[in-house]
mmCIF file of C-alpha atoms in Angstrom:
data_model
loop_
_atom_site.group_PDB
_atom_site.id
_atom_site.type_symbol
_atom_site.label_atom_id
_atom_site.label_comp_id
_atom_site.label_asym_id
_atom_site.label_seq_id
_atom_site.Cartn_x
_atom_site.Cartn_y
_atom_site.Cartn_z
ATOM 1 C CA UNK X 1 0.117 0.099 0.045
ATOM 2 C CA UNK X 2 1.049 3.529 -0.939
ATOM 3 C CA UNK X 3 1.837 5.032 2.851
ATOM 4 C CA UNK X 4 4.428 7.752 1.535
ATOM 5 C CA UNK X 5 2.198 9.839 -0.486
ATOM 6 C CA UNK X 6 -0.684 9.911 1.892
ATOM 7 C CA UNK X 7 -3.090 8.879 -0.805
ATOM 8 C CA UNK X 8 -5.231 6.704 1.645
ATOM 9 C CA UNK X 9 -5.473 9.423 4.370
ATOM 10 C CA UNK X 10 -6.201 12.509 1.731
ATOM 11 C CA UNK X 11 -8.953 10.236 0.479
ATOM 12 C CA UNK X 12 -10.276 9.501 3.951
ATOM 13 C CA UNK X 13 -10.297 13.087 5.038
ATOM 14 C CA UNK X 14 -12.111 13.790 2.113
ATOM 15 C CA UNK X 15 -14.863 11.355 2.733
ATOM 16 C CA UNK X 16 -15.241 11.881 6.274
ATOM 17 C CA UNK X 17 -16.725 15.327 5.102
ATOM 18 C CA UNK X 18 -19.594 13.268 3.479
ATOM 19 C CA UNK X 19 -22.183 11.343 5.007
ATOM 20 C CA UNK X 20 -22.514 7.459 5.470
ATOM 21 C CA UNK X 21 -25.478 7.199 3.060
ATOM 22 C CA UNK X 22 -26.969 8.988 0.080
ATOM 23 C CA UNK X 23 -30.351 8.766 -1.891
ATOM 24 C CA UNK X 24 -31.816 7.938 1.346
ATOM 25 C CA UNK X 25 -30.329 4.655 2.268
ATOM 26 C CA UNK X 26 -27.373 3.650 -0.335
ATOM 27 C CA UNK X 27 -24.448 3.108 1.577
ATOM 28 C CA UNK X 28 -21.112 5.371 0.880
ATOM 29 C CA UNK X 29 -18.433 2.691 -0.420
ATOM 30 C CA UNK X 30 -15.817 5.306 -0.909
ATOM 31 C CA UNK X 31 -13.384 4.605 2.126
ATOM 32 C CA UNK X 32 -13.618 0.769 1.437
ATOM 33 C CA UNK X 33 -13.105 1.070 -2.251
ATOM 34 C CA UNK X 34 -10.129 3.553 -2.051
ATOM 35 C CA UNK X 35 -8.451 1.017 0.606
ATOM 36 C CA UNK X 36 -8.771 -1.774 -2.106
ATOM 37 C CA UNK X 37 -7.466 0.302 -4.716
ATOM 38 C CA UNK X 38 -4.423 1.673 -3.042
ATOM 39 C CA UNK X 39 -3.704 -1.659 -1.732
ATOM 40 C CA UNK X 40 -3.761 -3.376 -4.899
ATOM 41 C CA UNK X 41 -1.148 -0.645 -6.663
ATOM 42 C CA UNK X 42 -4.112 1.541 -8.094
ATOM 43 C CA UNK X 43 -2.990 4.597 -5.833
ATOM 44 C CA UNK X 44 -2.781 6.753 -9.008
ATOM 45 C CA UNK X 45 -6.421 6.345 -9.883
ATOM 46 C CA UNK X 46 -7.739 7.117 -6.538
ATOM 47 C CA UNK X 47 -8.523 10.570 -6.751
ATOM 48 C CA UNK X 48 -9.901 10.461 -10.413
ATOM 49 C CA UNK X 49 -12.291 7.658 -8.970
ATOM 50 C CA UNK X 50 -13.404 9.210 -5.941
ATOM 51 C CA UNK X 51 -13.966 12.797 -7.926
ATOM 52 C CA UNK X 52 -16.642 11.022 -9.794
ATOM 53 C CA UNK X 53 -17.915 9.133 -6.930
ATOM 54 C CA UNK X 54 -18.309 12.125 -4.628
ATOM 55 C CA UNK X 55 -20.628 13.736 -7.053
ATOM 56 C CA UNK X 56 -23.143 11.270 -5.850
ATOM 57 C CA UNK X 57 -22.317 11.656 -2.008
ATOM 58 C CA UNK X 58 -24.349 14.184 0.637
ATOM 59 C CA UNK X 59 -22.727 16.059 3.456
ATOM 60 C CA UNK X 60 -22.678 14.731 6.799
ATOM 61 C CA UNK X 61 -26.179 14.556 8.462
ATOM 62 C CA UNK X 62 -27.327 16.862 11.168
ATOM 63 C CA UNK X 63 -26.179 15.830 14.772
ATOM 64 C CA UNK X 64 -29.065 15.326 17.165
ATOM 65 C CA UNK X 65 -28.087 14.830 20.999
ATOM 66 C CA UNK X 66 -24.768 13.645 22.158
ATOM 67 C CA UNK X 67 -24.147 10.381 23.065
ATOM 68 C CA UNK X 68 -22.569 9.161 26.237
ATOM 69 C CA UNK X 69 -21.816 6.281 28.443
ATOM 70 C CA UNK X 70 -25.216 6.031 30.027
ATOM 71 C CA UNK X 71 -27.682 6.698 26.965
ATOM 72 C CA UNK X 72 -25.899 5.083 24.048
ATOM 73 C CA UNK X 73 -28.264 2.065 24.043
ATOM 74 C CA UNK X 74 -31.545 4.492 23.437
ATOM 75 C CA UNK X 75 -29.646 5.119 20.066
ATOM 76 C CA UNK X 76 -28.661 1.834 18.954
ATOM 77 C CA UNK X 77 -30.146 0.967 15.500
ATOM 78 C CA UNK X 78 -31.266 4.644 15.035
ATOM 79 C CA UNK X 79 -29.863 5.702 11.469
ATOM 80 C CA UNK X 80 -30.905 9.235 12.253
ATOM 81 C CA UNK X 81 -28.396 9.378 14.728
ATOM 82 C CA UNK X 82 -25.458 8.347 12.871
ATOM 83 C CA UNK X 83 -23.565 11.613 13.314
ATOM 84 C CA UNK X 84 -24.204 11.385 17.433
ATOM 85 C CA UNK X 85 -22.682 8.039 16.785
ATOM 86 C CA UNK X 86 -19.691 9.277 14.872
ATOM 87 C CA UNK X 87 -18.818 11.931 17.399
ATOM 88 C CA UNK X 88 -19.219 9.438 20.151
ATOM 89 C CA UNK X 89 -16.679 6.635 18.906
ATOM 90 C CA UNK X 90 -14.476 9.443 17.683
ATOM 91 C CA UNK X 91 -14.174 10.582 21.351
ATOM 92 C CA UNK X 92 -13.727 7.183 22.427
ATOM 93 C CA UNK X 93 -10.725 6.455 19.940
ATOM 94 C CA UNK X 94 -9.222 9.586 21.142
ATOM 95 C CA UNK X 95 -9.309 8.584 24.848
ATOM 96 C CA UNK X 96 -8.222 4.921 24.247
ATOM 97 C CA UNK X 97 -6.330 2.628 22.124
ATOM 98 C CA UNK X 98 -8.413 1.878 19.072
ATOM 99 C CA UNK X 99 -8.132 -1.783 19.864
ATOM 100 C CA UNK X 100 -9.753 -1.489 23.017
ATOM 101 C CA UNK X 101 -12.321 0.158 21.614
ATOM 102 C CA UNK X 102 -12.862 -2.344 18.991
ATOM 103 C CA UNK X 103 -12.903 -5.028 21.664
ATOM 104 C CA UNK X 104 -15.736 -3.342 23.663
ATOM 105 C CA UNK X 105 -17.691 -2.352 20.583
ATOM 106 C CA UNK X 106 -17.347 -5.599 18.565
ATOM 107 C CA UNK X 107 -19.860 -7.950 20.829
ATOM 108 C CA UNK X 108 -22.366 -5.259 20.875
ATOM 109 C CA UNK X 109 -22.457 -4.635 17.676
ATOM 110 C CA UNK X 110 -22.343 -8.342 16.150
ATOM 111 C CA UNK X 111 -25.924 -9.172 16.762
ATOM 112 C CA UNK X 112 -26.385 -6.259 14.396
ATOM 113 C CA UNK X 113 -24.316 -7.615 11.564
ATOM 114 C CA UNK X 114 -27.137 -7.600 8.950
ATOM 115 C CA UNK X 115 -27.468 -3.520 9.094
ATOM 116 C CA UNK X 116 -27.413 -1.911 5.913
ATOM 117 C CA UNK X 117 -26.968 -5.056 4.416
ATOM 118 C CA UNK X 118 -23.656 -5.756 6.310
ATOM 119 C CA UNK X 119 -21.808 -2.776 4.662
ATOM 120 C CA UNK X 120 -20.978 -1.339 7.975
ATOM 121 C CA UNK X 121 -18.915 -4.544 8.808
ATOM 122 C CA UNK X 122 -17.405 -4.767 5.665
ATOM 123 C CA UNK X 123 -16.056 -0.948 6.390
ATOM 124 C CA UNK X 124 -14.860 -1.810 9.641
ATOM 125 C CA UNK X 125 -12.916 -4.818 8.133
ATOM 126 C CA UNK X 126 -11.201 -2.490 5.586
ATOM 127 C CA UNK X 127 -10.406 0.197 8.235
ATOM 128 C CA UNK X 128 -9.016 -2.778 10.557
ATOM 129 C CA UNK X 129 -6.559 -4.226 7.741
ATOM 130 C CA UNK X 130 -5.287 -1.002 7.387
ATOM 131 C CA UNK X 131 -4.480 -0.130 11.212
ATOM 132 C CA UNK X 132 -2.950 -3.769 11.485
ATOM 133 C CA UNK X 133 -0.896 -3.789 8.130
ATOM 134 C CA UNK X 134 -0.121 -0.139 7.411
ATOM 135 C CA UNK X 135 0.119 1.901 10.364
ATOM 136 C CA UNK X 136 -1.955 4.101 12.861
ATOM 137 C CA UNK X 137 -2.071 7.453 11.398
ATOM 138 C CA UNK X 138 -5.141 9.676 12.528
ATOM 139 C CA UNK X 139 -7.324 9.447 9.486
ATOM 140 C CA UNK X 140 -7.208 5.619 9.691
ATOM 141 C CA UNK X 141 -8.112 5.590 13.338
ATOM 142 C CA UNK X 142 -10.975 8.505 12.687
ATOM 143 C CA UNK X 143 -12.194 5.702 9.680
ATOM 144 C CA UNK X 144 -12.678 3.122 12.386
ATOM 145 C CA UNK X 145 -14.624 5.239 14.523
ATOM 146 C CA UNK X 146 -16.611 6.290 11.208
ATOM 147 C CA UNK X 147 -17.422 2.793 10.296
ATOM 148 C CA UNK X 148 -18.292 1.605 14.023
ATOM 149 C CA UNK X 149 -20.350 4.652 14.326
ATOM 150 C CA UNK X 150 -22.002 3.745 11.138
ATOM 151 C CA UNK X 151 -22.696 0.115 12.005
ATOM 152 C CA UNK X 152 -24.165 1.247 15.718
ATOM 153 C CA UNK X 153 -26.441 3.575 13.730
ATOM 154 C CA UNK X 154 -27.619 0.594 11.300
ATOM 155 C CA UNK X 155 -27.342 -2.146 13.821
ATOM 156 C CA UNK X 156 -30.015 -4.691 12.923
ATOM 157 C CA UNK X 157 -30.802 -8.205 14.013
ATOM 158 C CA UNK X 158 -31.747 -10.926 11.718
ATOM 159 C CA UNK X 159 -35.017 -12.455 12.093
ATOM 160 C CA UNK X 160 -33.210 -15.824 12.487
ATOM 161 C CA UNK X 161 -30.024 -17.224 14.167
ATOM 162 C CA UNK X 162 -27.557 -20.188 12.870
ATOM 163 C CA UNK X 163 -25.192 -21.182 15.126
ATOM 164 C CA UNK X 164 -22.904 -23.982 13.779
ATOM 165 C CA UNK X 165 -23.413 -27.430 15.052
ATOM 166 C CA UNK X 166 -23.196 -29.884 12.610
ATOM 167 C CA UNK X 167 -20.839 -31.466 10.242
ATOM 168 C CA UNK X 168 -20.708 -29.836 7.015
ATOM 169 C CA UNK X 169 -17.718 -27.902 5.392
ATOM 170 C CA UNK X 170 -19.134 -24.404 4.265
ATOM 171 C CA UNK X 171 -19.001 -25.067 0.444
ATOM 172 C CA UNK X 172 -21.651 -27.943 1.246
ATOM 173 C CA UNK X 173 -23.703 -26.082 3.997
ATOM 174 C CA UNK X 174 -24.222 -23.141 1.616
ATOM 175 C CA UNK X 175 -25.268 -25.502 -1.237
ATOM 176 C CA UNK X 176 -27.823 -27.302 1.352
ATOM 177 C CA UNK X 177 -29.613 -23.805 2.176
ATOM 178 C CA UNK X 178 -33.257 -23.805 0.818
ATOM 179 C CA UNK X 179 -34.179 -20.354 -1.021
ATOM 180 C CA UNK X 180 -36.970 -18.002 0.154
ATOM 181 C CA UNK X 181 -40.076 -18.119 -2.058
ATOM 182 C CA UNK X 182 -39.703 -14.422 -3.274
ATOM 183 C CA UNK X 183 -36.319 -13.442 -4.537
ATOM 184 C CA UNK X 184 -37.360 -10.431 -6.401
ATOM 185 C CA UNK X 185 -37.584 -8.588 -3.428
ATOM 186 C CA UNK X 186 -35.720 -5.810 -1.147
ATOM 187 C CA UNK X 187 -32.893 -7.372 1.431
ATOM 188 C CA UNK X 188 -35.464 -6.344 4.509
ATOM 189 C CA UNK X 189 -38.334 -8.351 2.995
ATOM 190 C CA UNK X 190 -36.061 -11.122 1.849
ATOM 191 C CA UNK X 191 -34.888 -11.748 5.307
ATOM 192 C CA UNK X 192 -38.342 -11.488 6.920
ATOM 193 C CA UNK X 193 -39.101 -14.909 4.896
ATOM 194 C CA UNK X 194 -36.476 -16.912 6.506
ATOM 195 C CA UNK X 195 -38.280 -17.606 9.245
ATOM 196 C CA UNK X 196 -41.287 -19.240 7.307
ATOM 197 C CA UNK X 197 -38.684 -21.019 4.800
ATOM 198 C CA UNK X 198 -39.149 -24.866 5.341
ATOM 199 C CA UNK X 199 -36.059 -26.527 6.502
ATOM 200 C CA UNK X 200 -33.801 -23.116 6.797
ATOM 201 C CA UNK X 201 -33.139 -23.519 10.554
ATOM 202 C CA UNK X 202 -31.790 -27.164 10.285
ATOM 203 C CA UNK X 203 -29.590 -26.288 7.191
ATOM 204 C CA UNK X 204 -28.155 -23.305 8.447
ATOM 205 C CA UNK X 205 -27.194 -25.162 11.632
ATOM 206 C CA UNK X 206 -25.528 -27.900 9.513
ATOM 207 C CA UNK X 207 -22.263 -26.215 9.310
ATOM 208 C CA UNK X 208 -19.598 -27.690 11.409
ATOM 209 C CA UNK X 209 -19.094 -26.560 14.954
ATOM 210 C CA UNK X 210 -15.499 -25.100 15.886
ATOM 211 C CA UNK X 211 -13.993 -26.714 18.849
ATOM 212 C CA UNK X 212 -11.822 -23.585 19.706
ATOM 213 C CA UNK X 213 -11.013 -20.464 18.440
ATOM 214 C CA UNK X 214 -8.451 -21.370 15.673
ATOM 215 C CA UNK X 215 -10.851 -23.748 14.153
ATOM 216 C CA UNK X 216 -13.301 -20.703 14.302
ATOM 217 C CA UNK X 217 -10.786 -18.993 12.067
ATOM 218 C CA UNK X 218 -10.247 -21.862 9.476
ATOM 219 C CA UNK X 219 -14.226 -22.317 9.257
ATOM 220 C CA UNK X 220 -14.278 -18.501 8.616
ATOM 221 C CA UNK X 221 -11.573 -18.788 5.737
ATOM 222 C CA UNK X 222 -13.275 -21.579 4.494
ATOM 223 C CA UNK X 223 -16.821 -19.404 4.461
ATOM 224 C CA UNK X 224 -14.816 -16.978 2.548
ATOM 225 C CA UNK X 225 -13.497 -19.205 -0.068
ATOM 226 C CA UNK X 226 -16.807 -21.252 -0.437
ATOM 227 C CA UNK X 227 -18.966 -17.903 -1.031
ATOM 228 C CA UNK X 228 -16.597 -16.143 -3.177
ATOM 229 C CA UNK X 229 -16.492 -19.363 -5.314
ATOM 230 C CA UNK X 230 -20.270 -19.632 -5.218
ATOM 231 C CA UNK X 231 -20.566 -16.086 -6.731
ATOM 232 C CA UNK X 232 -19.139 -17.903 -10.127
ATOM 233 C CA UNK X 233 -21.922 -19.834 -10.848
ATOM 234 C CA UNK X 234 -24.792 -17.994 -8.926
ATOM 235 C CA UNK X 235 -24.143 -14.469 -8.431
ATOM 236 C CA UNK X 236 -26.556 -13.392 -11.279
ATOM 237 C CA UNK X 237 -29.326 -14.312 -8.566
ATOM 238 C CA UNK X 238 -28.250 -10.507 -7.323
ATOM 239 C CA UNK X 239 -24.868 -9.595 -8.462
ATOM 240 C CA UNK X 240 -24.548 -6.570 -6.139
ATOM 241 C CA UNK X 241 -26.034 -8.317 -3.085
ATOM 242 C CA UNK X 242 -24.463 -11.688 -3.230
ATOM 243 C CA UNK X 243 -21.064 -9.864 -3.468
ATOM 244 C CA UNK X 244 -21.752 -9.437 0.350
ATOM 245 C CA UNK X 245 -22.147 -12.829 0.867
ATOM 246 C CA UNK X 246 -18.341 -13.128 0.607
ATOM 247 C CA UNK X 247 -17.080 -9.642 1.672
ATOM 248 C CA UNK X 248 -18.801 -9.607 4.766
ATOM 249 C CA UNK X 249 -17.624 -12.925 6.311
ATOM 250 C CA UNK X 250 -14.032 -11.520 5.019
ATOM 251 C CA UNK X 251 -14.331 -8.473 6.921
ATOM 252 C CA UNK X 252 -14.867 -10.314 10.074
ATOM 253 C CA UNK X 253 -11.837 -12.682 9.241
ATOM 254 C CA UNK X 254 -9.608 -9.596 8.621
ATOM 255 C CA UNK X 255 -10.887 -8.159 12.264
ATOM 256 C CA UNK X 256 -10.329 -11.378 13.977
ATOM 257 C CA UNK X 257 -6.600 -10.562 14.750
ATOM 258 C CA UNK X 258 -7.227 -7.222 16.564
ATOM 259 C CA UNK X 259 -9.622 -8.974 18.740
ATOM 260 C CA UNK X 260 -9.696 -11.227 22.177
ATOM 261 C CA UNK X 261 -9.712 -14.929 20.947
ATOM 262 C CA UNK X 262 -12.939 -15.460 22.810
ATOM 263 C CA UNK X 263 -14.756 -13.350 20.109
ATOM 264 C CA UNK X 264 -13.488 -15.508 17.461
ATOM 265 C CA UNK X 265 -16.258 -18.005 17.859
ATOM 266 C CA UNK X 266 -19.276 -15.862 18.134
ATOM 267 C CA UNK X 267 -17.854 -13.760 15.264
ATOM 268 C CA UNK X 268 -18.041 -17.035 13.085
ATOM 269 C CA UNK X 269 -21.462 -17.652 14.055
ATOM 270 C CA UNK X 270 -22.610 -14.103 12.987
ATOM 271 C CA UNK X 271 -20.883 -14.045 9.936
ATOM 272 C CA UNK X 272 -22.073 -17.280 8.902
ATOM 273 C CA UNK X 273 -25.496 -16.376 9.649
ATOM 274 C CA UNK X 274 -25.400 -13.421 7.359
ATOM 275 C CA UNK X 275 -23.621 -14.923 4.594
ATOM 276 C CA UNK X 276 -26.163 -17.947 4.743
ATOM 277 C CA UNK X 277 -28.863 -15.448 4.942
ATOM 278 C CA UNK X 278 -27.925 -13.723 1.956
ATOM 279 C CA UNK X 279 -27.281 -16.922 0.187
ATOM 280 C CA UNK X 280 -30.878 -18.168 0.680
ATOM 281 C CA UNK X 281 -32.590 -14.789 -0.188
ATOM 282 C CA UNK X 282 -30.810 -14.155 -3.365
ATOM 283 C CA UNK X 283 -29.316 -17.544 -4.846
ATOM 284 C CA UNK X 284 -31.065 -18.643 -8.109
ATOM 285 C CA UNK X 285 -32.034 -22.239 -8.476
ATOM 286 C CA UNK X 286 -29.811 -22.880 -11.562
ATOM 287 C CA UNK X 287 -26.016 -22.054 -11.976
ATOM 288 C CA UNK X 288 -24.691 -19.726 -15.017
ATOM 289 C CA UNK X 289 -22.495 -21.657 -17.596
ATOM 290 C CA UNK X 290 -18.963 -21.910 -16.906
ATOM 291 C CA UNK X 291 -16.994 -18.662 -17.409
ATOM 292 C CA UNK X 292 -13.976 -19.427 -19.386
ATOM 293 C CA UNK X 293 -10.956 -16.923 -19.426
ATOM 294 C CA UNK X 294 -7.479 -16.856 -20.384
ATOM 295 C CA UNK X 295 -4.758 -16.988 -17.932
ATOM 296 C CA UNK X 296 -4.817 -14.037 -15.916
ATOM 297 C CA UNK X 297 -2.554 -12.851 -13.030
ATOM 298 C CA UNK X 298 -4.157 -11.763 -9.656
ATOM 299 C CA UNK X 299 -2.716 -8.225 -10.648
ATOM 300 C CA UNK X 300 -4.450 -8.344 -14.191
ATOM 301 C CA UNK X 301 -7.614 -9.218 -12.763
ATOM 302 C CA UNK X 302 -7.760 -6.007 -10.173
ATOM 303 C CA UNK X 303 -6.670 -3.999 -12.903
ATOM 304 C CA UNK X 304 -9.634 -4.803 -14.607
ATOM 305 C CA UNK X 305 -11.621 -4.377 -11.598
ATOM 306 C CA UNK X 306 -10.366 -0.836 -11.231
ATOM 307 C CA UNK X 307 -11.122 -0.047 -14.951
ATOM 308 C CA UNK X 308 -14.408 -1.202 -14.322
ATOM 309 C CA UNK X 309 -14.961 1.152 -11.403
ATOM 310 C CA UNK X 310 -17.846 -0.186 -9.640
ATOM 311 C CA UNK X 311 -17.124 -0.340 -5.703
ATOM 312 C CA UNK X 312 -18.937 -3.546 -5.153
ATOM 313 C CA UNK X 313 -16.807 -5.356 -8.143
ATOM 314 C CA UNK X 314 -13.817 -3.816 -6.673
ATOM 315 C CA UNK X 315 -14.591 -4.963 -2.942
ATOM 316 C CA UNK X 316 -15.359 -8.560 -4.368
ATOM 317 C CA UNK X 317 -12.302 -8.719 -6.760
ATOM 318 C CA UNK X 318 -10.188 -7.897 -3.345
ATOM 319 C CA UNK X 319 -11.800 -10.504 -1.562
ATOM 320 C CA UNK X 320 -11.268 -12.711 -4.667
ATOM 321 C CA UNK X 321 -7.434 -11.838 -4.311
ATOM 322 C CA UNK X 322 -7.461 -12.919 -0.671
ATOM 323 C CA UNK X 323 -8.693 -16.232 -1.502
ATOM 324 C CA UNK X 324 -6.087 -16.761 -4.541
ATOM 325 C CA UNK X 325 -3.326 -15.667 -2.131
ATOM 326 C CA UNK X 326 -4.147 -18.635 0.414
ATOM 327 C CA UNK X 327 -3.640 -21.354 -2.139
ATOM 328 C CA UNK X 328 0.030 -22.389 -2.923
ATOM 329 C CA UNK X 329 -0.756 -22.303 -6.810
ATOM 330 C CA UNK X 330 -3.191 -19.261 -6.491
ATOM 331 C CA UNK X 331 -7.154 -19.914 -7.166
ATOM 332 C CA UNK X 332 -8.482 -19.589 -10.622
ATOM 333 C CA UNK X 333 -12.178 -20.206 -9.609
ATOM 334 C CA UNK X 334 -11.996 -17.271 -7.151
ATOM 335 C CA UNK X 335 -10.377 -15.005 -9.801
ATOM 336 C CA UNK X 336 -13.269 -16.134 -12.413
ATOM 337 C CA UNK X 337 -15.545 -15.049 -9.642
ATOM 338 C CA UNK X 338 -14.177 -11.473 -9.717
ATOM 339 C CA UNK X 339 -14.458 -11.552 -13.481
ATOM 340 C CA UNK X 340 -18.099 -12.725 -13.275
ATOM 341 C CA UNK X 341 -18.721 -9.707 -11.194
ATOM 342 C CA UNK X 342 -17.335 -7.216 -13.966
ATOM 343 C CA UNK X 343 -19.702 -8.990 -16.337
ATOM 344 C CA UNK X 344 -22.772 -9.012 -14.012
ATOM 345 C CA UNK X 345 -22.441 -5.455 -12.380
ATOM 346 C CA UNK X 346 -23.363 -2.456 -14.068
ATOM 347 C CA UNK X 347 -20.791 0.310 -13.548
ATOM 348 C CA UNK X 348 -22.550 2.687 -10.801
ATOM 349 C CA UNK X 349 -25.010 0.264 -9.882
ATOM 350 C CA UNK X 350 -25.746 0.098 -5.992
#
């Protein structure tokens, strides 16, 4: 990542002058996309990309009432209080180490992982990755506060839970999930169908139960790989929303090293529930034909994503490159999933 030119920090400072959503409810993907672009050698494209993207963004919403340690619970899940939340979390990271703040708020926010279609937790994952790997400059710590504040404001519990208690690997468990009856619907309406979807609780519980934190991390890694691979065949069910079935658990995986080990197993359970829910709501019954491509390097695939320009495609490609890096000889299926997203997603689609 380019840390000497300050490209990321400049971009984050620009973005912190904008709201976390626009057009009523669409998430501001800027902080996540620019972090991925810079990480993968596309720093030169960031300000041009952001100049275009910023035309769609809105001003920071008006603050209402300051939050404190005594009254924050009353504002949990209230999107009207997002600026109050950002201010509160910004004060916390100014007064305490960011890891300590994260460890305090992670278990409070984890039950609401589905909020804003999982965008807040994904934003947290990008922020934590930067802090762990590239340094703790002030705009990066501020970005964590913004991400946590957005999550708190959009905190939304799922109408179902899925605690891994079976024997299946993630790829088999995802394949076994039943689909909701009406898939041509909003996220909220789709998730609301899950309690009445026959066989969903048992299928969602079929994921192998981890025996310790290390196994939870291994299961989470396997889930990210399985959801990324699955996009190649089933991403057409909803090209944008099924991206999050992979990127949300990957955000959780990126955050684990900064968390106490006792939080790893509940983190897997929350990530699995979110990924399984999105898979059931938007996976079509029939797969697409195999996508055949010439041999491309991960760098070439990401260059194509950067040229495409859509934030969701950039983020899925970022996750696909993670998956490819875990295999000694690369992972062609993960890279083809990234290329599939470029085929399915219209640039600028939200």
